[in-house]
mmCIF file of C-alpha atoms in Angstrom:
data_model
loop_
_atom_site.group_PDB
_atom_site.id
_atom_site.type_symbol
_atom_site.label_atom_id
_atom_site.label_comp_id
_atom_site.label_asym_id
_atom_site.label_seq_id
_atom_site.Cartn_x
_atom_site.Cartn_y
_atom_site.Cartn_z
ATOM 1 C CA MET A 1279 105.528 94.047 58.168
ATOM 2 C CA ALA A 1280 104.705 91.206 60.585
ATOM 3 C CA ALA A 1281 108.202 89.786 60.115
ATOM 4 C CA ASP A 1282 109.697 93.238 60.814
ATOM 5 C CA ASP A 1283 107.620 93.519 63.988
ATOM 6 C CA ARG A 1284 108.769 90.105 65.176
ATOM 7 C CA ARG A 1285 112.382 91.099 64.535
ATOM 8 C CA THR A 1286 111.882 94.307 66.544
ATOM 9 C CA ALA A 1287 110.334 92.355 69.404
ATOM 10 C CA GLN A 1288 113.239 89.881 69.443
ATOM 11 C CA VAL A 1289 115.825 92.659 69.443
ATOM 12 C CA LEU A 1290 114.030 94.312 72.342
ATOM 13 C CA LEU A 1291 113.998 91.037 74.274
ATOM 14 C CA GLU A 1292 117.712 90.592 73.638
ATOM 15 C CA ARG A 1293 118.393 94.077 75.006
ATOM 16 C CA GLN A 1294 115.859 94.268 77.842
ATOM 17 C CA GLY A 1295 114.633 90.722 78.371
ATOM 18 C CA ARG A 1296 114.192 90.821 82.144
ATOM 19 C CA THR A 1297 110.993 91.409 84.042
ATOM 20 C CA TYR A 1298 111.058 93.932 86.864
ATOM 21 C CA ALA A 1299 110.564 91.044 89.293
ATOM 22 C CA GLU A 1300 113.747 89.402 88.000
ATOM 23 C CA GLU A 1301 115.588 92.699 88.299
ATOM 24 C CA ALA A 1302 114.442 92.966 91.919
ATOM 25 C CA GLY A 1303 115.802 89.502 92.684
ATOM 26 C CA ILE A 1304 112.392 87.832 92.908
ATOM 27 C CA ARG A 1305 112.362 84.239 91.662
ATOM 28 C CA LEU A 1306 108.772 84.475 90.598
ATOM 29 C CA ALA A 1307 106.728 81.294 90.885
ATOM 30 C CA ASP A 1308 103.137 80.438 91.726
ATOM 31 C CA ARG A 1309 103.976 80.175 95.403
ATOM 32 C CA PRO A 1310 103.057 82.371 98.396
ATOM 33 C CA ALA A 1311 106.430 84.004 99.138
ATOM 34 C CA PRO A 1312 107.409 85.177 95.616
ATOM 35 C CA LEU A 1313 103.858 86.334 94.869
ATOM 36 C CA TYR A 1314 103.926 88.411 98.053
ATOM 37 C CA GLN A 1315 107.316 89.847 97.068
ATOM 38 C CA LEU A 1316 105.794 90.847 93.734
ATOM 39 C CA LEU A 1317 103.015 92.641 95.610
ATOM 40 C CA VAL A 1318 105.667 94.584 97.539
ATOM 41 C CA LEU A 1319 107.403 95.502 94.270
ATOM 42 C CA ALA A 1320 104.113 96.655 92.734
ATOM 43 C CA THR A 1321 103.444 98.791 95.807
ATOM 44 C CA LEU A 1322 106.814 100.506 95.510
ATOM 45 C CA LEU A 1323 106.563 100.952 91.736
ATOM 46 C CA SER A 1324 103.164 102.632 92.149
ATOM 47 C CA THR A 1325 104.563 105.828 93.643
ATOM 48 C CA ARG A 1326 106.016 108.756 91.705
ATOM 49 C CA ILE A 1327 109.572 107.541 91.940
ATOM 50 C CA ARG A 1328 112.051 106.086 89.459
ATOM 51 C CA ALA A 1329 111.523 102.420 88.678
ATOM 52 C CA SER A 1330 115.199 101.705 89.382
ATOM 53 C CA VAL A 1331 114.813 103.083 92.917
ATOM 54 C CA ALA A 1332 111.676 101.004 93.541
ATOM 55 C CA VAL A 1333 113.509 97.905 92.325
ATOM 56 C CA ALA A 1334 116.526 98.650 94.525
ATOM 57 C CA ALA A 1335 114.326 99.209 97.570
ATOM 58 C CA THR A 1336 112.519 95.926 96.960
ATOM 59 C CA ARG A 1337 115.877 94.164 96.839
ATOM 60 C CA GLU A 1338 116.771 95.715 100.192
ATOM 61 C CA LEU A 1339 113.504 94.613 101.783
ATOM 62 C CA ILE A 1340 114.065 91.062 100.527
ATOM 63 C CA ALA A 1341 117.694 91.099 101.686
ATOM 64 C CA ALA A 1342 116.503 92.217 105.135
ATOM 65 C CA GLY A 1343 114.404 89.055 105.299
ATOM 66 C CA TYR A 1344 110.966 90.573 104.687
ATOM 67 C CA ARG A 1345 110.068 87.929 102.113
ATOM 68 C CA THR A 1346 106.655 86.980 103.502
ATOM 69 C CA PRO A 1347 103.730 88.926 104.960
ATOM 70 C CA GLN A 1348 104.505 87.356 108.329
ATOM 71 C CA ALA A 1349 108.068 88.713 108.258
ATOM 72 C CA MET A 1350 106.982 92.110 106.920
ATOM 73 C CA GLU A 1351 104.407 92.567 109.666
ATOM 74 C CA ALA A 1352 106.806 91.367 112.370
ATOM 75 C CA ALA A 1353 109.407 93.941 111.315
ATOM 76 C CA SER A 1354 109.220 97.257 113.125
ATOM 77 C CA TRP A 1355 108.104 100.334 111.246
ATOM 78 C CA GLN A 1356 111.613 101.765 111.654
ATOM 79 C CA ASP A 1357 113.187 98.601 110.252
ATOM 80 C CA ARG A 1358 111.038 98.966 107.137
ATOM 81 C CA VAL A 1359 111.942 102.649 106.826
ATOM 82 C CA ASP A 1360 115.626 101.812 107.153
ATOM 83 C CA ALA A 1361 115.468 99.120 104.463
ATOM 84 C CA LEU A 1362 113.673 101.484 102.095
ATOM 85 C CA GLY A 1363 116.303 104.127 102.821
ATOM 86 C CA ARG A 1364 119.111 101.749 101.931
ATOM 87 C CA GLY A 1365 117.458 101.447 98.528
ATOM 88 C CA HIS A 1366 117.338 105.277 98.329
ATOM 89 C CA TYR A 1367 113.533 105.148 98.511
ATOM 90 C CA ARG A 1368 113.412 108.193 100.757
ATOM 91 C CA ARG A 1369 110.717 110.506 99.469
ATOM 92 C CA TYR A 1370 107.850 108.174 100.414
ATOM 93 C CA ASP A 1371 109.645 105.910 102.889
ATOM 94 C CA GLU A 1372 107.594 106.612 106.030
ATOM 95 C CA ARG A 1373 104.194 106.353 104.344
ATOM 96 C CA THR A 1374 105.265 103.289 102.383
ATOM 97 C CA ALA A 1375 106.602 101.571 105.511
ATOM 98 C CA THR A 1376 103.170 101.990 107.071
ATOM 99 C CA MET A 1377 101.382 100.702 103.964
ATOM 100 C CA LEU A 1378 103.619 97.631 103.817
ATOM 101 C CA GLY A 1379 102.749 96.742 107.396
ATOM 102 C CA THR A 1380 99.028 97.272 106.842
ATOM 103 C CA GLY A 1381 99.114 95.363 103.560
ATOM 104 C CA ALA A 1382 100.917 92.440 105.171
ATOM 105 C CA ARG A 1383 98.197 92.216 107.815
ATOM 106 C CA LEU A 1384 95.500 92.290 105.131
ATOM 107 C CA CYS A 1385 97.283 89.540 103.187
ATOM 108 C CA LEU A 1386 97.355 87.393 106.304
ATOM 109 C CA ASP A 1387 93.792 88.105 107.399
ATOM 110 C CA ARG A 1388 92.076 87.957 104.021
ATOM 111 C CA TRP A 1389 94.216 85.469 102.094
ATOM 112 C CA ARG A 1390 96.037 83.589 104.854
ATOM 113 C CA GLY A 1391 99.304 84.886 103.429
ATOM 114 C CA ASP A 1392 98.754 83.209 100.065
ATOM 115 C CA LEU A 1393 97.848 85.319 97.023
ATOM 116 C CA ARG A 1394 97.011 82.157 95.109
ATOM 117 C CA ARG A 1395 93.760 82.294 97.063
ATOM 118 C CA LEU A 1396 93.103 85.742 95.580
ATOM 119 C CA HIS A 1397 93.815 84.310 92.137
ATOM 120 C CA ARG A 1398 91.397 81.455 92.678
ATOM 121 C CA GLU A 1399 88.657 83.728 93.991
ATOM 122 C CA ALA A 1400 88.803 85.814 90.806
ATOM 123 C CA ASP A 1401 88.298 82.611 88.783
ATOM 124 C CA GLY A 1402 89.859 83.918 85.582
ATOM 125 C CA ASP A 1403 88.142 87.335 85.699
ATOM 126 C CA ARG A 1404 90.805 89.998 85.162
ATOM 127 C CA GLN A 1405 88.602 92.806 86.419
ATOM 128 C CA ALA A 1406 87.934 90.842 89.599
ATOM 129 C CA LEU A 1407 91.682 90.356 90.017
ATOM 130 C CA ARG A 1408 92.299 94.092 89.617
ATOM 131 C CA ARG A 1409 89.538 94.929 92.094
ATOM 132 C CA LEU A 1410 90.866 92.505 94.717
ATOM 133 C CA LEU A 1411 94.413 93.786 94.310
ATOM 134 C CA THR A 1412 93.350 97.411 94.776
ATOM 135 C CA GLU A 1413 92.101 96.545 98.254
ATOM 136 C CA PHE A 1414 95.751 96.556 99.347
ATOM 137 C CA PRO A 1415 97.021 99.939 100.585
ATOM 138 C CA GLY A 1416 99.218 101.604 97.983
ATOM 139 C CA ILE A 1417 97.870 99.443 95.151
ATOM 140 C CA GLY A 1418 95.623 101.457 92.870
ATOM 141 C CA PRO A 1419 94.746 100.656 89.254
ATOM 142 C CA THR A 1420 98.353 101.282 88.199
ATOM 143 C CA GLY A 1421 99.726 98.995 90.896
ATOM 144 C CA ALA A 1422 97.253 96.259 89.972
ATOM 145 C CA ASP A 1423 98.354 96.558 86.347
ATOM 146 C CA ILE A 1424 102.003 96.258 87.381
ATOM 147 C CA PHE A 1425 101.289 93.168 89.471
ATOM 148 C CA LEU A 1426 99.303 91.426 86.731
ATOM 149 C CA ARG A 1427 101.762 92.408 84.003
ATOM 150 C CA GLU A 1428 104.490 90.615 85.957
ATOM 151 C CA ALA A 1429 102.331 87.784 87.344
ATOM 152 C CA GLN A 1430 101.283 86.665 83.865
ATOM 153 C CA THR A 1431 104.601 84.797 83.631
ATOM 154 C CA VAL A 1432 103.286 82.352 86.271
ATOM 155 C CA TRP A 1433 99.519 82.874 85.880
ATOM 156 C CA PRO A 1434 98.909 81.807 82.246
ATOM 157 C CA ASP A 1435 95.186 82.626 82.427
ATOM 158 C CA VAL A 1436 96.110 86.321 82.744
ATOM 159 C CA ARG A 1437 98.063 86.359 79.450
ATOM 160 C CA PRO A 1438 98.328 88.357 77.325
ATOM 161 C CA TYR A 1439 98.240 91.297 79.776
ATOM 162 C CA ALA A 1440 99.423 94.644 78.433
ATOM 163 C CA ASP A 1441 98.856 97.737 80.532
ATOM 164 C CA ARG A 1442 98.887 101.373 79.454
ATOM 165 C CA ARG A 1443 102.665 101.714 79.689
ATOM 166 C CA THR A 1444 103.273 98.502 77.767
ATOM 167 C CA LEU A 1445 101.076 99.755 74.934
ATOM 168 C CA SER A 1446 102.779 103.162 75.027
ATOM 169 C CA GLY A 1447 106.134 101.469 74.483
ATOM 170 C CA ALA A 1448 104.665 99.442 71.636
ATOM 171 C CA ARG A 1449 103.486 102.619 69.894
ATOM 172 C CA ARG A 1450 106.952 104.151 70.169
ATOM 173 C CA LEU A 1451 108.356 101.143 68.340
ATOM 174 C CA GLY A 1452 105.569 101.017 65.770
ATOM 175 C CA LEU A 1453 104.380 97.657 67.095
ATOM 176 C CA PRO A 1454 100.729 96.620 67.456
ATOM 177 C CA ALA A 1455 99.208 98.612 70.310
ATOM 178 C CA ASN A 1456 96.955 95.818 71.539
ATOM 179 C CA PRO A 1457 97.641 92.699 73.652
ATOM 180 C CA GLN A 1458 96.655 90.161 70.992
ATOM 181 C CA GLY A 1459 98.775 91.793 68.305
ATOM 182 C CA LEU A 1460 101.812 91.892 70.591
ATOM 183 C CA ALA A 1461 101.255 88.308 71.683
ATOM 184 C CA GLY A 1462 101.612 87.191 68.067
ATOM 185 C CA LEU A 1463 105.188 88.508 67.947
ATOM 186 C CA VAL A 1464 106.745 86.243 70.602
ATOM 187 C CA GLY A 1465 106.311 82.845 72.182
ATOM 188 C CA GLU A 1466 103.632 82.572 74.829
ATOM 189 C CA ASP A 1467 106.138 82.199 77.653
ATOM 190 C CA GLU A 1468 108.029 85.302 76.459
ATOM 191 C CA PHE A 1469 105.123 87.725 76.598
ATOM 192 C CA GLY A 1470 105.663 88.831 80.201
ATOM 193 C CA ARG A 1471 109.277 89.729 79.430
ATOM 194 C CA LEU A 1472 108.207 91.593 76.292
ATOM 195 C CA ALA A 1473 105.658 93.583 78.291
ATOM 196 C CA SER A 1474 108.308 94.659 80.816
ATOM 197 C CA ALA A 1475 110.732 95.544 78.022
ATOM 198 C CA LEU A 1476 108.105 97.727 76.361
ATOM 199 C CA VAL A 1477 107.556 99.535 79.664
ATOM 200 C CA ARG A 1478 111.270 100.371 79.699
ATOM 201 C CA VAL A 1479 110.843 101.907 76.253
ATOM 202 C CA ALA A 1480 107.849 103.917 77.479
ATOM 203 C CA LEU A 1481 109.824 105.176 80.504
ATOM 204 C CA GLY A 1482 112.855 106.092 78.420
ATOM 205 C CA GLN A 1483 115.024 103.389 79.995
ATOM 206 C CA GLU A 1484 115.519 101.915 76.525
ATOM 207 C CA SER A 1485 115.910 103.871 73.301
ATOM 208 C CA ALA A 1486 113.191 103.151 70.750
ATOM 209 C CA ALA A 1487 115.487 104.552 68.053
ATOM 210 C CA GLU A 1488 118.312 102.167 68.992
ATOM 211 C CA VAL A 1489 116.000 99.146 69.020
ATOM 212 C CA THR A 1490 114.539 100.088 65.646
ATOM 213 C CA ARG A 1491 117.964 100.758 64.154
ATOM 214 C CA THR A 1492 119.333 97.405 65.360
ATOM 215 C CA ALA A 1493 116.289 95.544 64.093
ATOM 216 C CA ALA A 1494 116.605 97.156 60.672
ATOM 217 C CA GLY A 1495 120.342 96.539 60.435
#
């Protein structure tokens, strides 16, 4: 059974082996700018809107040059609204544009624009990380989970991080519905990509039946 699970995990990675950060054009690294861009992505993914729209809107914000909290805050509210609109993020665009400006100011004031400081303050405590992240406007428990699920690719002390949606996707595929069990199916540096792929299964962006059929074939 373990061998079958590993095969299923590998097939899923072959089909959906990109994190949401990669899909949004974020070259994630343990550096201030990409970590801030991930925070923006987590903010947009937290609303009741399709993940593909949130990803597209993040790409537009990055393309517009709002790659740092300094640039995001310096942009006008209307500029942020327009960038979100180009990504078809229209239902929550005005409120989100405000939250992005407020969040950028908080990032600058509290963390001097560097979320590595937030990471260091938590000192390996995941619950402390989640609590600090939820201080940002638009980042609730779900948004904190999204951020940490993606950040584990560059913050090894967070691994293995599997949020509710990751575990839901695992159940649909008959895989272990716990972080440690899932971590045993792939290499350590692949776990973040597996977590994102399982979210796509949970959201119906990937067919559990197709993955299972391919793995069995």
